[in-house]
PDB file of C-alpha atoms in Angstrom:
ATOM      1  CA  MET A   1      99.258  81.108 101.967  1.00 86.00           C
ATOM      2  CA  THR A   2     102.401  79.121 101.184  1.00 90.00           C
ATOM      3  CA  SER A   3     103.027  75.557 102.217  1.00 91.00           C
ATOM      4  CA  ASP A   4     105.626  76.861 104.724  1.00 91.00           C
ATOM      5  CA  GLU A   5     103.088  79.232 106.232  1.00 90.00           C
ATOM      6  CA  LEU A   6     100.489  76.611 106.543  1.00 90.00           C
ATOM      7  CA  ALA A   7     102.875  74.377 108.247  1.00 92.00           C
ATOM      8  CA  LEU A   8     103.747  77.088 110.683  1.00 90.00           C
ATOM      9  CA  ARG A   9     100.074  77.972 111.340  1.00 86.00           C
ATOM     10  CA  PHE A  10      99.069  74.375 112.010  1.00 87.00           C
ATOM     11  CA  SER A  11     102.240  73.176 113.713  1.00 91.00           C
ATOM     12  CA  LEU A  12     102.875  70.470 111.113  1.00 92.00           C
ATOM     13  CA  ARG A  13     105.868  68.984 109.543  1.00 93.00           C
ATOM     14  CA  HIS A  14     106.670  70.422 106.133  1.00 92.00           C
ATOM     15  CA  ASP A  15     106.327  67.067 104.439  1.00 93.00           C
ATOM     16  CA  THR A  16     103.081  66.368 106.105  1.00 94.00           C
ATOM     17  CA  THR A  17     101.651  69.773 105.045  1.00 93.00           C
ATOM     18  CA  THR A  18     102.807  69.089 101.440  1.00 92.00           C
ATOM     19  CA  ARG A  19     101.078  65.700 101.392  1.00 94.00           C
ATOM     20  CA  LEU A  20      97.831  67.047 102.788  1.00 94.00           C
ATOM     21  CA  LEU A  21      97.898  70.008 100.326  1.00 93.00           C
ATOM     22  CA  LYS A  22      98.234  67.568  97.430  1.00 93.00           C
ATOM     23  CA  THR A  23      95.226  65.483  98.652  1.00 95.00           C
ATOM     24  CA  LEU A  24      93.104  68.631  99.284  1.00 93.00           C
ATOM     25  CA  GLU A  25      94.080  69.871  95.774  1.00 92.00           C
ATOM     26  CA  LEU A  26      93.020  66.551  94.229  1.00 93.00           C
ATOM     27  CA  HIS A  27      89.533  66.762  95.786  1.00 92.00           C
ATOM     28  CA  GLY A  28      89.081  70.419  94.906  1.00 91.00           C
ATOM     29  CA  PHE A  29      89.391  71.940  98.399  1.00 90.00           C
ATOM     30  CA  VAL A  30      92.485  73.964  97.547  1.00 91.00           C
ATOM     31  CA  GLU A  31      94.095  75.219  94.455  1.00 91.00           C
ATOM     32  CA  PRO A  32      97.279  77.022  93.471  1.00 89.00           C
ATOM     33  CA  SER A  33      96.596  80.827  93.560  1.00 85.00           C
ATOM     34  CA  ARG A  34      98.010  83.331  90.970  1.00 78.00           C
ATOM     35  CA  PHE A  35     100.824  84.053  93.320  1.00 72.00           C
ATOM     36  CA  ALA A  36     103.781  81.916  93.127  1.00 71.00           C
ATOM     37  CA  GLU A  37     103.754  78.831  95.435  1.00 82.00           C
ATOM     38  CA  ARG A  38     100.567  79.923  97.219  1.00 89.00           C
ATOM     39  CA  TYR A  39      97.374  78.177  97.785  1.00 90.00           C
ATOM     40  CA  GLN A  40      93.785  79.357  98.087  1.00 87.00           C
ATOM     41  CA  PRO A  41      90.317  77.765  98.616  1.00 86.00           C
ATOM     42  CA  GLY A  42      89.267  75.672  95.745  1.00 88.00           C
ATOM     43  CA  ARG A  43      85.791  75.111  93.957  1.00 87.00           C
ATOM     44  CA  THR A  44      84.739  72.395  96.343  1.00 88.00           C
ATOM     45  CA  ALA A  45      85.486  74.446  99.449  1.00 83.00           C
ATOM     46  CA  GLY A  46      83.664  77.428  97.855  1.00 79.00           C
ATOM     47  CA  ALA A  47      80.508  75.248  97.091  1.00 82.00           C
ATOM     48  CA  LEU A  48      80.418  73.839 100.582  1.00 80.00           C
ATOM     49  CA  SER A  49      80.794  77.290 102.104  1.00 74.00           C
ATOM     50  CA  LYS A  50      78.035  78.787  99.964  1.00 72.00           C
ATOM     51  CA  LYS A  51      75.703  75.958 100.929  1.00 73.00           C
ATOM     52  CA  PHE A  52      76.590  76.360 104.626  1.00 69.00           C
ATOM     53  CA  LEU A  53      76.107  80.212 104.523  1.00 66.00           C
ATOM     54  CA  SER A  54      72.936  80.056 102.608  1.00 65.00           C
ATOM     55  CA  GLU A  55      71.423  77.627 105.231  1.00 67.00           C
ATOM     56  CA  THR A  56      72.386  79.705 108.257  1.00 70.00           C
ATOM     57  CA  PRO A  57      68.970  80.727 109.653  1.00 82.00           C
ATOM     58  CA  ILE A  58      69.851  84.315 110.428  1.00 86.00           C
ATOM     59  CA  ALA A  59      70.720  85.043 106.643  1.00 86.00           C
ATOM     60  CA  GLY A  60      67.225  84.546 105.470  1.00 85.00           C
ATOM     61  CA  ILE A  61      65.775  87.175 107.903  1.00 89.00           C
ATOM     62  CA  ALA A  62      68.680  89.601 107.575  1.00 92.00           C
ATOM     63  CA  ARG A  63      68.894  89.652 103.802  1.00 92.00           C
ATOM     64  CA  SER A  64      65.672  91.707 103.118  1.00 93.00           C
ATOM     65  CA  VAL A  65      66.527  94.133 105.850  1.00 95.00           C
ATOM     66  CA  LEU A  66      70.063  94.609 104.610  1.00 96.00           C
ATOM     67  CA  GLN A  67      68.897  94.962 100.912  1.00 94.00           C
ATOM     68  CA  ALA A  68      66.441  97.731 102.002  1.00 95.00           C
ATOM     69  CA  LEU A  69      69.187  99.507 103.985  1.00 95.00           C
ATOM     70  CA  ALA A  70      71.555  99.191 100.923  1.00 94.00           C
ATOM     71  CA  ASP A  71      69.021 100.499  98.480  1.00 93.00           C
ATOM     72  CA  ARG A  72      68.080 103.414 100.732  1.00 92.00           C
ATOM     73  CA  HIS A  73      71.676 104.670 100.823  1.00 90.00           C
ATOM     74  CA  ASN A  74      72.919 103.230  97.519  1.00 89.00           C
ATOM     75  CA  ALA A  75      75.612 101.526  99.621  1.00 91.00           C
ATOM     76  CA  THR A  76      76.720  97.957 100.520  1.00 92.00           C
ATOM     77  CA  SER A  77      75.312  96.385 103.656  1.00 95.00           C
ATOM     78  CA  THR A  78      76.704  93.230 105.217  1.00 95.00           C
ATOM     79  CA  LEU A  79      76.240  90.723 108.078  1.00 95.00           C
ATOM     80  CA  ALA A  80      79.397  89.326 109.708  1.00 94.00           C
ATOM     81  CA  VAL A  81      80.363  86.901 112.526  1.00 91.00           C
ATOM     82  CA  ASP A  82      83.537  86.337 114.278  1.00 90.00           C
ATOM     83  CA  ASP A  83      85.206  83.282 112.886  1.00 86.00           C
ATOM     84  CA  ALA A  84      88.498  82.416 114.585  1.00 80.00           C
ATOM     85  CA  GLY A  85      89.583  86.057 114.960  1.00 83.00           C
ATOM     86  CA  GLU A  86      88.218  87.173 111.571  1.00 88.00           C
ATOM     87  CA  ALA A  87      85.132  88.907 110.444  1.00 91.00           C
ATOM     88  CA  LEU A  88      83.317  86.304 108.216  1.00 90.00           C
ATOM     89  CA  PHE A  89      80.538  87.855 105.919  1.00 91.00           C
ATOM     90  CA  LEU A  90      77.428  85.794 105.863  1.00 90.00           C
ATOM     91  CA  VAL A  91      75.323  88.300 103.786  1.00 91.00           C
ATOM     92  CA  VAL A  92      76.334  91.098 101.366  1.00 92.00           C
ATOM     93  CA  CYS A  93      73.782  93.313  99.729  1.00 93.00           C
ATOM     94  CA  ASN A  94      74.441  96.099  97.247  1.00 91.00           C
ATOM     95  CA  GLY A  95      72.280  99.190  96.442  1.00 87.00           C
ATOM     96  CA  LEU A  96      70.302  99.387  93.181  1.00 77.00           C
ATOM     97  CA  ASN A  97      72.916 101.541  91.496  1.00 65.00           C
ATOM     98  CA  ARG A  98      76.050 100.292  93.118  1.00 61.00           C
ATOM     99  CA  GLU A  99      78.436  97.531  91.960  1.00 58.00           C
ATOM    100  CA  SER A 100      79.817  94.901  94.372  1.00 50.00           C
ATOM    101  CA  SER A 101      81.690  96.441  97.274  1.00 55.00           C
ATOM    102  CA  PRO A 102      85.475  96.010  96.870  1.00 55.00           C
ATOM    103  CA  CYS A 103      85.722  95.243 100.510  1.00 58.00           C
ATOM    104  CA  CYS A 104      83.905  91.987 100.829  1.00 70.00           C
ATOM    105  CA  HIS A 105      81.798  89.272  99.216  1.00 79.00           C
ATOM    106  CA  VAL A 106      79.798  86.388 100.813  1.00 83.00           C
ATOM    107  CA  GLY A 107      82.236  84.022 102.408  1.00 83.00           C
ATOM    108  CA  SER A 108      85.144  86.422 102.649  1.00 85.00           C
ATOM    109  CA  ALA A 109      87.013  86.997 105.849  1.00 87.00           C
ATOM    110  CA  TYR A 110      89.156  89.859 107.126  1.00 88.00           C
ATOM    111  CA  PRO A 111      90.982  90.492 110.258  1.00 89.00           C
ATOM    112  CA  LEU A 112      88.687  92.071 112.862  1.00 89.00           C
ATOM    113  CA  ALA A 113      90.710  95.228 113.042  1.00 88.00           C
ATOM    114  CA  GLN A 114      90.298  95.864 109.340  1.00 89.00           C
ATOM    115  CA  THR A 115      86.538  96.323 109.246  1.00 92.00           C
ATOM    116  CA  ALA A 116      84.007  98.263 111.218  1.00 95.00           C
ATOM    117  CA  ALA A 117      82.041  94.981 111.622  1.00 95.00           C
ATOM    118  CA  GLY A 118      85.145  93.513 113.117  1.00 93.00           C
ATOM    119  CA  HIS A 119      85.392  96.404 115.512  1.00 94.00           C
ATOM    120  CA  ALA A 120      81.872  95.686 116.718  1.00 94.00           C
ATOM    121  CA  LEU A 121      82.710  91.963 117.220  1.00 93.00           C
ATOM    122  CA  LEU A 122      85.868  92.745 119.019  1.00 89.00           C
ATOM    123  CA  PHE A 123      84.118  95.245 121.303  1.00 88.00           C
ATOM    124  CA  THR A 124      81.386  92.766 122.261  1.00 83.00           C
ATOM    125  CA  SER A 125      83.774  89.951 123.133  1.00 73.00           C
ATOM    126  CA  GLN A 126      86.000  91.171 125.979  1.00 50.00           C
ATOM    127  CA  THR A 127      88.464  88.308 125.797  1.00 43.00           C
ATOM    128  CA  SER A 128      88.910  88.483 122.041  1.00 44.00           C
ATOM    129  CA  MET A 129      89.225  92.346 122.331  1.00 44.00           C
ATOM    130  CA  ASN A 130      91.968  92.178 124.954  1.00 50.00           C
ATOM    131  CA  ARG A 131      93.824  89.607 122.894  1.00 49.00           C
ATOM    132  CA  SER A 132      93.518  91.475 119.638  1.00 46.00           C
ATOM    133  CA  VAL A 133      94.484  94.926 120.980  1.00 46.00           C
ATOM    134  CA  SER A 134      97.457  93.297 122.578  1.00 48.00           C
ATOM    135  CA  GLU A 135      98.468  91.765 119.336  1.00 51.00           C
ATOM    136  CA  LEU A 136      97.845  95.098 117.542  1.00 44.00           C
ATOM    137  CA  SER A 137     100.166  96.963 119.887  1.00 41.00           C
ATOM    138  CA  GLN A 138     102.901  96.731 117.476  1.00 44.00           C
ATOM    139  CA  CYS A 139     100.938  98.351 114.811  1.00 46.00           C
ATOM    140  CA  PRO A 140     100.127 102.059 115.826  1.00 49.00           C
ATOM    141  CA  VAL A 141      97.834 102.744 112.922  1.00 53.00           C
ATOM    142  CA  GLU A 142      95.497  99.906 113.403  1.00 61.00           C
ATOM    143  CA  THR A 143      95.524 100.629 117.251  1.00 73.00           C
ATOM    144  CA  GLU A 144      94.582 104.175 116.743  1.00 85.00           C
ATOM    145  CA  ALA A 145      91.826 103.255 114.257  1.00 87.00           C
ATOM    146  CA  LEU A 146      90.357 100.752 116.799  1.00 88.00           C
ATOM    147  CA  HIS A 147      90.608 103.377 119.585  1.00 88.00           C
ATOM    148  CA  GLU A 148      88.801 105.964 117.400  1.00 90.00           C
ATOM    149  CA  SER A 149      86.195 103.554 116.487  1.00 91.00           C
ATOM    150  CA  PHE A 150      85.522 102.437 120.024  1.00 90.00           C
ATOM    151  CA  CYS A 151      85.247 106.135 121.125  1.00 90.00           C
ATOM    152  CA  PHE A 152      82.822 106.767 118.341  1.00 91.00           C
ATOM    153  CA  PHE A 153      80.790 103.803 119.297  1.00 91.00           C
ATOM    154  CA  ARG A 154      80.495 105.079 122.921  1.00 89.00           C
ATOM    155  CA  ALA A 155      79.119 108.355 121.682  1.00 90.00           C
ATOM    156  CA  SER A 156      76.973 107.156 118.965  1.00 92.00           C
ATOM    157  CA  GLY A 157      76.152 103.481 119.141  1.00 92.00           C
ATOM    158  CA  CYS A 158      77.944 102.723 115.910  1.00 95.00           C
ATOM    159  CA  PHE A 159      81.471 101.808 114.986  1.00 95.00           C
ATOM    160  CA  ARG A 160      83.245 103.859 112.344  1.00 94.00           C
ATOM    161  CA  LEU A 161      86.298 103.046 110.090  1.00 92.00           C
ATOM    162  CA  LEU A 162      87.515 105.312 107.263  1.00 89.00           C
ATOM    163  CA  LEU A 163      89.413 103.704 104.358  1.00 87.00           C
ATOM    164  CA  PRO A 164      90.941 106.721 102.478  1.00 85.00           C
ATOM    165  CA  ASP A 165      92.802 104.413  99.997  1.00 84.00           C
ATOM    166  CA  LYS A 166      89.471 102.971  98.921  1.00 83.00           C
ATOM    167  CA  ASN A 167      87.342 106.157  99.404  1.00 85.00           C
ATOM    168  CA  LEU A 168      85.022 104.262 101.724  1.00 87.00           C
ATOM    169  CA  LEU A 169      83.445 104.844 105.066  1.00 91.00           C
ATOM    170  CA  LEU A 170      82.386 101.685 107.168  1.00 93.00           C
ATOM    171  CA  LEU A 171      79.802 101.945 109.767  1.00 95.00           C
ATOM    172  CA  ALA A 172      78.783  98.878 111.945  1.00 96.00           C
ATOM    173  CA  ALA A 173      76.759  97.956 115.037  1.00 96.00           C
ATOM    174  CA  PRO A 174      76.551  94.688 116.964  1.00 94.00           C
ATOM    175  CA  LEU A 175      73.542  92.456 116.565  1.00 93.00           C
ATOM    176  CA  HIS A 176      72.817  90.197 119.611  1.00 90.00           C
ATOM    177  CA  LEU A 177      71.064  86.956 119.124  1.00 86.00           C
ATOM    178  CA  ASN A 178      70.139  84.501 121.923  1.00 80.00           C
ATOM    179  CA  ASN A 179      73.199  82.350 121.167  1.00 79.00           C
ATOM    180  CA  ALA A 180      75.681  84.562 119.320  1.00 84.00           C
ATOM    181  CA  VAL A 181      76.813  88.123 118.560  1.00 90.00           C
ATOM    182  CA  LEU A 182      77.125  89.220 114.954  1.00 93.00           C
ATOM    183  CA  ALA A 183      77.496  92.563 113.392  1.00 96.00           C
ATOM    184  CA  LEU A 184      75.810  94.731 110.671  1.00 97.00           C
ATOM    185  CA  GLU A 185      77.990  96.924 108.477  1.00 96.00           C
ATOM    186  CA  LEU A 186      77.155  99.688 106.002  1.00 95.00           C
ATOM    187  CA  VAL A 187      79.853 100.587 103.434  1.00 92.00           C
ATOM    188  CA  LEU A 188      79.410 104.026 102.037  1.00 89.00           C
ATOM    189  CA  PRO A 189      81.471 105.908  99.371  1.00 83.00           C
ATOM    190  CA  THR A 190      83.183 108.945 100.978  1.00 78.00           C
ATOM    191  CA  THR A 191      82.168 110.998  98.039  1.00 69.00           C
ATOM    192  CA  ALA A 192      78.461 110.648  99.120  1.00 56.00           C
ATOM    193  CA  GLN A 193      76.924 113.385 101.237  1.00 52.00           C
ATOM    194  CA  ALA A 194      75.895 110.738 103.732  1.00 51.00           C
ATOM    195  CA  ALA A 195      79.564 109.834 104.283  1.00 51.00           C
ATOM    196  CA  HIS A 196      80.276 113.327 105.375  1.00 60.00           C
ATOM    197  CA  ASP A 197      77.233 113.547 107.638  1.00 71.00           C
ATOM    198  CA  PRO A 198      76.567 109.943 108.639  1.00 83.00           C
ATOM    199  CA  ALA A 199      73.705 110.722 111.049  1.00 89.00           C
ATOM    200  CA  GLY A 200      71.103 109.373 108.696  1.00 91.00           C
ATOM    201  CA  PRO A 201      72.861 106.181 107.785  1.00 93.00           C
ATOM    202  CA  MET A 202      73.678 105.470 111.475  1.00 94.00           C
ATOM    203  CA  LYS A 203      70.148 105.924 112.450  1.00 95.00           C
ATOM    204  CA  ASP A 204      69.010 103.497 109.713  1.00 96.00           C
ATOM    205  CA  LEU A 205      71.679 100.963 110.571  1.00 97.00           C
ATOM    206  CA  LEU A 206      70.698 100.888 114.219  1.00 96.00           C
ATOM    207  CA  ALA A 207      66.938 100.527 113.113  1.00 96.00           C
ATOM    208  CA  ALA A 208      67.965  97.626 110.800  1.00 97.00           C
ATOM    209  CA  VAL A 209      69.763  95.924 113.868  1.00 96.00           C
ATOM    210  CA  GLU A 210      66.724  96.343 116.084  1.00 95.00           C
ATOM    211  CA  LEU A 211      64.375  95.037 113.381  1.00 95.00           C
ATOM    212  CA  ILE A 212      66.437  91.930 112.701  1.00 94.00           C
ATOM    213  CA  GLN A 213      66.646  91.303 116.499  1.00 93.00           C
ATOM    214  CA  ARG A 214      62.865  91.634 116.842  1.00 92.00           C
ATOM    215  CA  LYS A 215      62.218  89.317 113.867  1.00 90.00           C
ATOM    216  CA  CYS A 216      64.652  86.658 115.240  1.00 89.00           C
ATOM    217  CA  ALA A 217      63.228  86.856 118.736  1.00 87.00           C
ATOM    218  CA  ALA A 218      59.668  86.453 117.495  1.00 87.00           C
ATOM    219  CA  LEU A 219      60.516  83.490 115.284  1.00 83.00           C
ATOM    220  CA  GLY A 220      62.937  81.897 117.742  1.00 82.00           C
ATOM    221  CA  VAL A 221      65.779  82.116 115.228  1.00 81.00           C
ATOM    222  CA  ARG A 222      69.280  81.384 116.458  1.00 77.00           C
ATOM    223  CA  TYR A 223      72.541  81.953 114.568  1.00 76.00           C
ATOM    224  CA  LEU A 224      73.039  78.261 114.213  1.00 69.00           C
ATOM    225  CA  GLU A 225      70.610  75.549 115.411  1.00 63.00           C
ATOM    226  CA  ASP A 226      72.110  73.376 118.230  1.00 53.00           C
ATOM    227  CA  SER A 227      73.537  70.052 116.907  1.00 42.00           C
TER     228      SER A 227
END
C-alpha cells in the first residue's frame, strides 16, 4: 500500500502516517516494495509472523493431515482462518511432485471472496457474510462466484472456486474448533483428472476435516489458548 492508502485505511493524518512508516522501516517492520512509493511487511514482521503461526496449537495437528492429503492428490492443501476480513493461511502443504502453490504461502492473506477457504469462512460467519456480500454487490463476477460456491456447498458439503487464469480448482470445507472456525482448502490443477471429477478429493477433504476435529477434541486443542 502507499502512504496515502495507509493514512486513509487507518484514519490518520498524512504526516503522522509518514512518520510512523519511517519508524517501522527503521526497525524492519515494513520496507519499500518493488512498486513505486508502496510499502510491504519487512523482515522483522515476517519473522514475528512465522514464530506466531508456528506456535499456533492447531497447526501442529493439522500439518500431518494436510500433508497426507496433499500427497494423495499431488495438490496443495492449506489451513486458513478469518483475519479481519481476509483468509490468513496458517499451514500450507504441497504434494510430493508439486511445487509451491501460486495461490498462497504461510502467512499470506487474501480477501475472503477470492479463495474457497474464504468462502467457507464467510458462510460460517453470518455477520461477516452479510457484510461481505453487500460489499461485493458492486462486483457481479465475485458475487456470482460466491453464490455458486455457496450452492455447491449446500449440495456437497464443500465450497468450490475455479480460477481459469491460473488453471486451478479450489475446494474447501469449514473446520469447527471449540473456540474458532477455520477452513481447510485443497488446490488442484484443472488439468488433473480429479479436478474434472472432484468427488474423490472432496471425500478426502471432508475426512481430513473430521480427523483434525477429532484429534483437537481428544487433546483439548483450541485455535489459540486463552490469554
